[in-house]
Amino acid sequence: MEKPNITIENFNTRVIYVRFKGSYAAFRKNSRKMFNQLFSFATANNLIIEGETKVLTIYHDNPFITHAENLRTSLAMTIPSDVVINEIEDINVLQISGKYGIGHFEISPPEYESAWQYMYQEWLFKGEEKPRDSFPFELYVTEPPKRWKEKSFTDIYIPIE
Amino acid sequence: MNIDDYKRLINKTEDYIETNLDKRITLTDVANNANFSEYHFHRIFSKFSNETLKQFITRIKMERSAIYLAINSDISITEIAFQYGYSCSSSYNKVFKKHYGVSPTEFRKEQEWKRNIKQPDV
């Protein structure tokens, strides 16, 4: 994995999401189904803007601390700030805002863990920035690859003060 | 109300707790946030959840505070107690110890040690 470029930015967006409770392995098994549910909802409600809409995975808990069966992970999709959403099924709306350290990565699926490790161990813990009490997430700048060795652009957002 | 409606209600309540960690959160707060009466909220929550609302709020707060104290070694336990809506560090310590079996200080040390050993595989 190449060392990422890291920027510090204020990020403010509104998302729709579906939340999963359980281990990360179980989340990965369910994520395609969750994505399809979000995508159908977004399509039916004209929420998708080509070239602008992004998909995110939000990690609300930490596997060091929360039991695997209680880990909460949300699959989210950015939506315009001004539309009225009628929340149905288990789809909710969430506002994400604040300051973030953003690692800009070009990585393949097996490199995600090292990318997260890098952001916490090398960047946050050894750097000057102070963590903010909010959830981190990854944002898929380009579509995540379907093959194990293909790379895509993914940004990792770490909330900071 | 079906299971999806309940999940949506839980999501909304979790989001509310996570953005109001510094407050003492009551049934009235979470019911208002979900646009439900207290009676209706309580009835639905009790029907589907195996925790009481108080246990649920405390668990979310304890888990979030545990993450925060583990990744932020500069912040004191007293500051964390205030940040999570506890009036003093001793009441926070008590709830934390009941939840995790160790004090926040001991927990922080354990996490620092574990972090340097390996990533959990979940």
Short mmCIF file of C-alpha atoms in Angstrom, two decimals:
data_model
loop_
_atom_site.label_atom_id
_atom_site.label_comp_id
_atom_site.label_asym_id
_atom_site.label_seq_id
_atom_site.Cartn_x
_atom_site.Cartn_y
_atom_site.Cartn_z
CA MET A 1 0.00 0.00 0.00
CA GLU A 2 1.29 3.43 -0.96
CA LYS A 3 1.40 6.14 1.68
CA PRO A 4 -1.78 8.25 1.30
CA ASN A 5 -2.10 11.97 0.82
CA ILE A 6 -3.89 13.31 3.93
CA THR A 7 -5.97 16.48 4.01
CA ILE A 8 -7.90 18.18 6.80
CA GLU A 9 -11.35 19.35 5.81
CA ASN A 10 -14.75 20.28 7.15
CA PHE A 11 -17.24 17.83 5.75
CA ASN A 12 -20.97 18.30 5.75
CA THR A 13 -23.37 15.96 4.03
CA ARG A 14 -26.74 14.33 4.39
CA VAL A 15 -27.10 10.61 3.83
CA ILE A 16 -29.67 7.85 3.75
CA TYR A 17 -28.51 4.67 5.41
CA VAL A 18 -29.28 1.08 6.31
CA ARG A 19 -27.68 -0.14 9.54
CA PHE A 20 -26.38 -3.62 10.24
CA LYS A 21 -25.77 -5.09 13.67
CA GLY A 22 -23.29 -7.98 13.85
CA SER A 23 -19.74 -9.00 13.00
CA TYR A 24 -17.85 -7.35 10.14
CA ALA A 25 -17.78 -10.70 8.34
CA ALA A 26 -21.58 -10.89 8.52
CA PHE A 27 -21.81 -7.24 7.41
CA ARG A 28 -19.68 -7.99 4.34
CA LYS A 29 -22.01 -10.87 3.44
CA ASN A 30 -25.03 -8.55 3.72
CA SER A 31 -23.56 -5.41 2.19
CA ARG A 32 -24.59 -6.15 -1.42
CA LYS A 33 -28.20 -6.65 -0.34
CA MET A 34 -28.06 -3.45 1.74
CA PHE A 35 -26.59 -1.53 -1.19
CA ASN A 36 -29.35 -2.78 -3.49
CA GLN A 37 -32.00 -1.68 -0.96
CA LEU A 38 -30.49 1.82 -0.72
CA PHE A 39 -30.02 2.06 -4.47
CA SER A 40 -33.65 1.08 -5.18
CA PHE A 41 -34.89 3.62 -2.62
CA ALA A 42 -32.64 6.36 -4.05
CA THR A 43 -33.69 5.58 -7.60
CA ALA A 44 -37.41 5.54 -6.75
CA ASN A 45 -37.04 8.89 -4.97
CA ASN A 46 -34.86 10.54 -7.66
CA LEU A 47 -32.01 11.04 -5.21
CA ILE A 48 -29.12 9.93 -7.42
CA ILE A 49 -27.08 12.63 -9.07
CA GLU A 50 -24.64 11.20 -11.56
CA GLY A 51 -21.02 11.98 -10.72
CA GLU A 52 -22.00 13.40 -7.29
CA THR A 53 -23.72 10.66 -5.30
CA LYS A 54 -21.26 8.74 -3.13
CA VAL A 55 -21.52 5.57 -1.08
CA LEU A 56 -20.05 5.35 2.43
CA THR A 57 -19.54 2.72 5.09
CA ILE A 58 -19.86 4.12 8.62
CA TYR A 59 -18.28 2.28 11.55
CA HIS A 60 -20.14 3.30 14.71
CA ASP A 61 -18.29 0.98 17.08
CA ASN A 62 -14.85 -0.41 17.58
CA PRO A 63 -14.14 -4.15 17.41
CA PHE A 64 -11.65 -3.81 20.29
CA ILE A 65 -14.47 -2.67 22.56
CA THR A 66 -17.90 -3.74 21.34
CA HIS A 67 -18.84 -7.43 21.12
CA ALA A 68 -19.03 -8.66 17.52
CA GLU A 69 -22.78 -9.28 17.75
CA ASN A 70 -23.36 -5.63 18.75
CA LEU A 71 -21.07 -3.97 16.18
CA ARG A 72 -23.04 -1.40 14.20
CA THR A 73 -22.11 -0.64 10.61
CA SER A 74 -24.13 1.58 8.30
CA LEU A 75 -24.09 1.55 4.54
CA ALA A 76 -24.96 5.07 3.44
CA MET A 77 -25.51 7.12 0.30
CA THR A 78 -25.19 10.89 0.00
CA ILE A 79 -28.39 12.76 -0.87
CA PRO A 80 -29.18 16.39 -1.72
CA SER A 81 -29.58 18.55 1.41
CA ASP A 82 -32.96 20.02 0.51
CA VAL A 83 -35.13 17.00 -0.36
CA VAL A 84 -37.83 15.73 1.97
CA ILE A 85 -37.40 12.03 2.66
CA ASN A 86 -40.19 9.76 3.73
CA GLU A 87 -38.28 7.16 5.77
CA ILE A 88 -39.58 3.70 4.99
CA GLU A 89 -38.48 0.08 5.59
CA ASP A 90 -35.36 0.38 7.77
CA ILE A 91 -33.94 3.36 5.87
CA ASN A 92 -33.09 6.47 7.89
CA VAL A 93 -31.65 9.91 7.19
CA LEU A 94 -28.53 11.20 8.94
CA GLN A 95 -26.59 14.47 8.85
CA ILE A 96 -22.82 14.06 8.98
CA SER A 97 -20.79 17.14 9.78
CA GLY A 98 -17.53 18.25 11.33
CA LYS A 99 -13.80 18.34 10.85
CA TYR A 100 -12.01 15.27 9.52
CA GLY A 101 -8.54 14.07 8.70
CA ILE A 102 -9.05 12.42 5.32
CA GLY A 103 -6.69 9.77 3.98
CA HIS A 104 -6.91 9.52 0.20
CA PHE A 105 -6.09 5.94 -0.75
CA GLU A 106 -5.82 3.91 -3.92
CA ILE A 107 -6.25 0.39 -2.59
CA SER A 108 -7.48 -3.11 -3.34
CA PRO A 109 -9.91 -4.98 -1.03
CA PRO A 110 -7.21 -6.78 1.02
CA GLU A 111 -5.51 -3.43 1.75
CA TYR A 112 -8.45 -1.79 3.56
CA GLU A 113 -7.33 -3.06 6.95
CA SER A 114 -3.80 -1.66 6.50
CA ALA A 115 -5.29 1.65 5.35
CA TRP A 116 -7.37 1.95 8.55
CA GLN A 117 -4.36 0.88 10.63
CA TYR A 118 -2.29 3.57 8.97
CA MET A 119 -4.86 6.31 9.68
CA TYR A 120 -5.04 5.49 13.39
CA GLN A 121 -1.61 4.11 14.28
CA GLU A 122 0.62 6.20 12.04
CA TRP A 123 -1.35 9.35 11.44
CA LEU A 124 -3.69 10.02 14.39
CA PHE A 125 -1.73 8.52 17.30
CA LYS A 126 1.64 9.85 16.18
CA GLY A 127 0.45 13.22 14.88
CA GLU A 128 -0.72 16.53 16.27
CA GLU A 129 -4.47 16.22 15.65
CA LYS A 130 -6.87 15.38 18.47
CA PRO A 131 -9.63 12.82 17.89
CA ARG A 132 -13.23 14.05 18.02
CA ASP A 133 -15.89 11.88 19.58
CA SER A 134 -17.73 10.84 16.46
CA PHE A 135 -17.74 7.90 14.06
CA PRO A 136 -15.20 7.37 11.26
CA PHE A 137 -16.20 6.20 7.80
CA GLU A 138 -14.88 5.27 4.40
CA LEU A 139 -16.16 6.99 1.27
CA TYR A 140 -15.86 5.29 -2.10
CA VAL A 141 -14.58 7.93 -4.51
CA THR A 142 -14.72 5.40 -7.33
CA GLU A 143 -16.70 2.17 -7.35
CA PRO A 144 -15.00 -0.48 -5.17
CA PRO A 145 -13.49 -3.21 -7.37
CA LYS A 146 -15.24 -6.53 -7.79
CA ARG A 147 -11.94 -8.42 -8.05
CA TRP A 148 -9.61 -8.98 -5.11
CA LYS A 149 -6.50 -7.44 -6.71
CA GLU A 150 -8.07 -4.45 -8.48
CA LYS A 151 -7.66 -1.02 -6.91
CA SER A 152 -10.06 1.86 -6.45
CA PHE A 153 -9.97 5.29 -4.84
CA THR A 154 -11.28 5.29 -1.27
CA ASP A 155 -11.12 8.09 1.31
CA ILE A 156 -10.99 7.29 5.03
CA TYR A 157 -12.47 10.01 7.27
CA ILE A 158 -11.23 10.28 10.88
CA PRO A 159 -13.18 12.80 13.01
CA ILE A 160 -10.89 15.36 14.68
CA GLU A 161 -11.30 18.44 16.88
CA MET B 1 -45.57 -1.70 13.79
CA ASN B 2 -43.28 -4.27 12.16
CA ILE B 3 -39.59 -5.10 12.66
CA ASP B 4 -38.42 -2.57 10.02
CA ASP B 5 -40.30 0.23 11.78
CA TYR B 6 -38.68 -0.84 15.03
CA LYS B 7 -35.20 -0.89 13.44
CA ARG B 8 -35.80 2.61 12.08
CA LEU B 9 -36.87 3.77 15.53
CA ILE B 10 -33.75 2.23 17.09
CA ASN B 11 -31.51 3.83 14.44
CA LYS B 12 -33.08 7.21 15.10
CA THR B 13 -32.64 6.77 18.83
CA GLU B 14 -29.00 5.67 18.48
CA ASP B 15 -28.30 8.71 16.27
CA TYR B 16 -29.94 10.95 18.86
CA ILE B 17 -27.88 9.48 21.72
CA GLU B 18 -24.67 9.77 19.68
CA THR B 19 -25.24 13.46 19.04
CA ASN B 20 -26.27 14.18 22.65
CA LEU B 21 -23.67 12.19 24.56
CA ASP B 22 -23.03 15.05 26.97
CA LYS B 23 -26.65 15.18 28.15
CA ARG B 24 -28.68 13.11 30.56
CA ILE B 25 -31.07 11.50 28.11
CA THR B 26 -34.63 10.67 29.16
CA LEU B 27 -37.59 8.81 27.67
CA THR B 28 -39.16 12.21 26.88
CA ASP B 29 -36.10 13.22 24.82
CA VAL B 30 -35.96 10.08 22.69
CA ALA B 31 -39.76 9.94 22.26
CA ASN B 32 -39.84 13.59 21.12
CA ASN B 33 -36.96 12.94 18.75
CA ALA B 34 -38.93 10.12 17.12
CA ASN B 35 -42.20 12.11 17.13
CA PHE B 36 -43.86 9.54 19.39
CA SER B 37 -45.67 9.88 22.67
CA GLU B 38 -43.71 8.55 25.64
CA TYR B 39 -46.31 5.83 26.08
CA HIS B 40 -46.11 4.71 22.43
CA PHE B 41 -42.30 4.83 22.35
CA HIS B 42 -42.02 2.82 25.54
CA ARG B 43 -44.53 0.22 24.34
CA ILE B 44 -42.71 -0.36 21.03
CA PHE B 45 -39.26 -0.36 22.61
CA SER B 46 -40.29 -2.91 25.25
CA LYS B 47 -41.96 -5.13 22.67
CA PHE B 48 -38.83 -5.67 20.56
CA SER B 49 -35.85 -4.96 22.80
CA ASN B 50 -34.25 -7.26 25.34
CA GLU B 51 -32.81 -4.22 27.16
CA THR B 52 -34.63 -1.49 29.05
CA LEU B 53 -34.31 1.99 27.54
CA LYS B 54 -32.01 2.99 30.39
CA GLN B 55 -29.74 -0.03 29.78
CA PHE B 56 -29.74 0.76 26.06
CA ILE B 57 -28.73 4.42 26.60
CA THR B 58 -26.09 3.44 29.14
CA ARG B 59 -24.61 0.76 26.85
CA ILE B 60 -24.30 3.16 23.88
CA LYS B 61 -22.71 5.79 26.14
CA MET B 62 -20.32 3.30 27.75
CA GLU B 63 -19.23 1.86 24.40
CA ARG B 64 -18.69 5.29 22.84
CA SER B 65 -16.85 6.61 25.89
CA ALA B 66 -14.67 3.49 25.94
CA ILE B 67 -13.67 4.09 22.30
CA TYR B 68 -12.96 7.73 23.03
CA LEU B 69 -10.84 7.14 26.11
CA ALA B 70 -8.89 4.40 24.32
CA ILE B 71 -8.01 6.55 21.30
CA ASN B 72 -7.50 9.81 23.19
CA SER B 73 -4.81 9.26 25.80
CA ASP B 74 -4.55 13.00 26.64
CA ILE B 75 -8.06 13.43 28.01
CA SER B 76 -8.65 12.90 31.74
CA ILE B 77 -11.33 10.56 33.10
CA THR B 78 -13.02 13.57 34.76
CA GLU B 79 -13.31 15.34 31.40
CA ILE B 80 -14.73 12.19 29.81
CA ALA B 81 -17.27 11.87 32.64
CA PHE B 82 -18.54 15.41 31.95
CA GLN B 83 -18.49 14.85 28.21
CA TYR B 84 -20.82 11.88 28.66
CA GLY B 85 -23.33 13.65 30.88
CA TYR B 86 -22.09 12.40 34.28
CA SER B 87 -21.92 14.94 37.05
CA CYS B 88 -18.64 13.60 38.47
CA SER B 89 -15.95 11.06 37.67
CA SER B 90 -16.93 8.73 40.52
CA SER B 91 -20.45 8.14 39.13
CA TYR B 92 -18.98 7.57 35.66
CA ASN B 93 -16.34 5.22 37.11
CA LYS B 94 -19.03 3.22 38.88
CA VAL B 95 -21.18 2.73 35.77
CA PHE B 96 -18.11 1.98 33.64
CA LYS B 97 -16.82 -0.63 36.07
CA LYS B 98 -20.22 -2.29 36.24
CA HIS B 99 -20.29 -2.48 32.42
CA TYR B 100 -16.71 -3.57 31.71
CA GLY B 101 -15.56 -5.06 35.02
CA VAL B 102 -12.57 -2.70 35.16
CA SER B 103 -12.13 1.02 35.85
CA PRO B 104 -11.78 3.47 32.92
CA THR B 105 -8.07 3.92 33.77
CA GLU B 106 -7.43 0.17 33.78
CA PHE B 107 -9.43 -0.19 30.59
CA ARG B 108 -7.34 2.48 28.86
CA LYS B 109 -4.12 0.66 29.81
CA GLU B 110 -5.49 -2.69 28.58
CA GLN B 111 -6.51 -1.17 25.25
CA GLU B 112 -3.11 0.44 24.71
CA TRP B 113 -1.52 -2.92 25.31
CA LYS B 114 -3.93 -4.84 23.04
CA ARG B 115 -3.62 -2.25 20.29
CA ASN B 116 0.08 -2.97 20.04
CA ILE B 117 -0.42 -6.71 19.80
CA LYS B 118 -2.95 -7.48 17.08
CA GLN B 119 -6.11 -6.50 15.22
CA PRO B 120 -9.22 -8.41 16.24
CA ASP B 121 -10.56 -10.54 13.42
CA VAL B 122 -14.31 -10.02 13.30
#
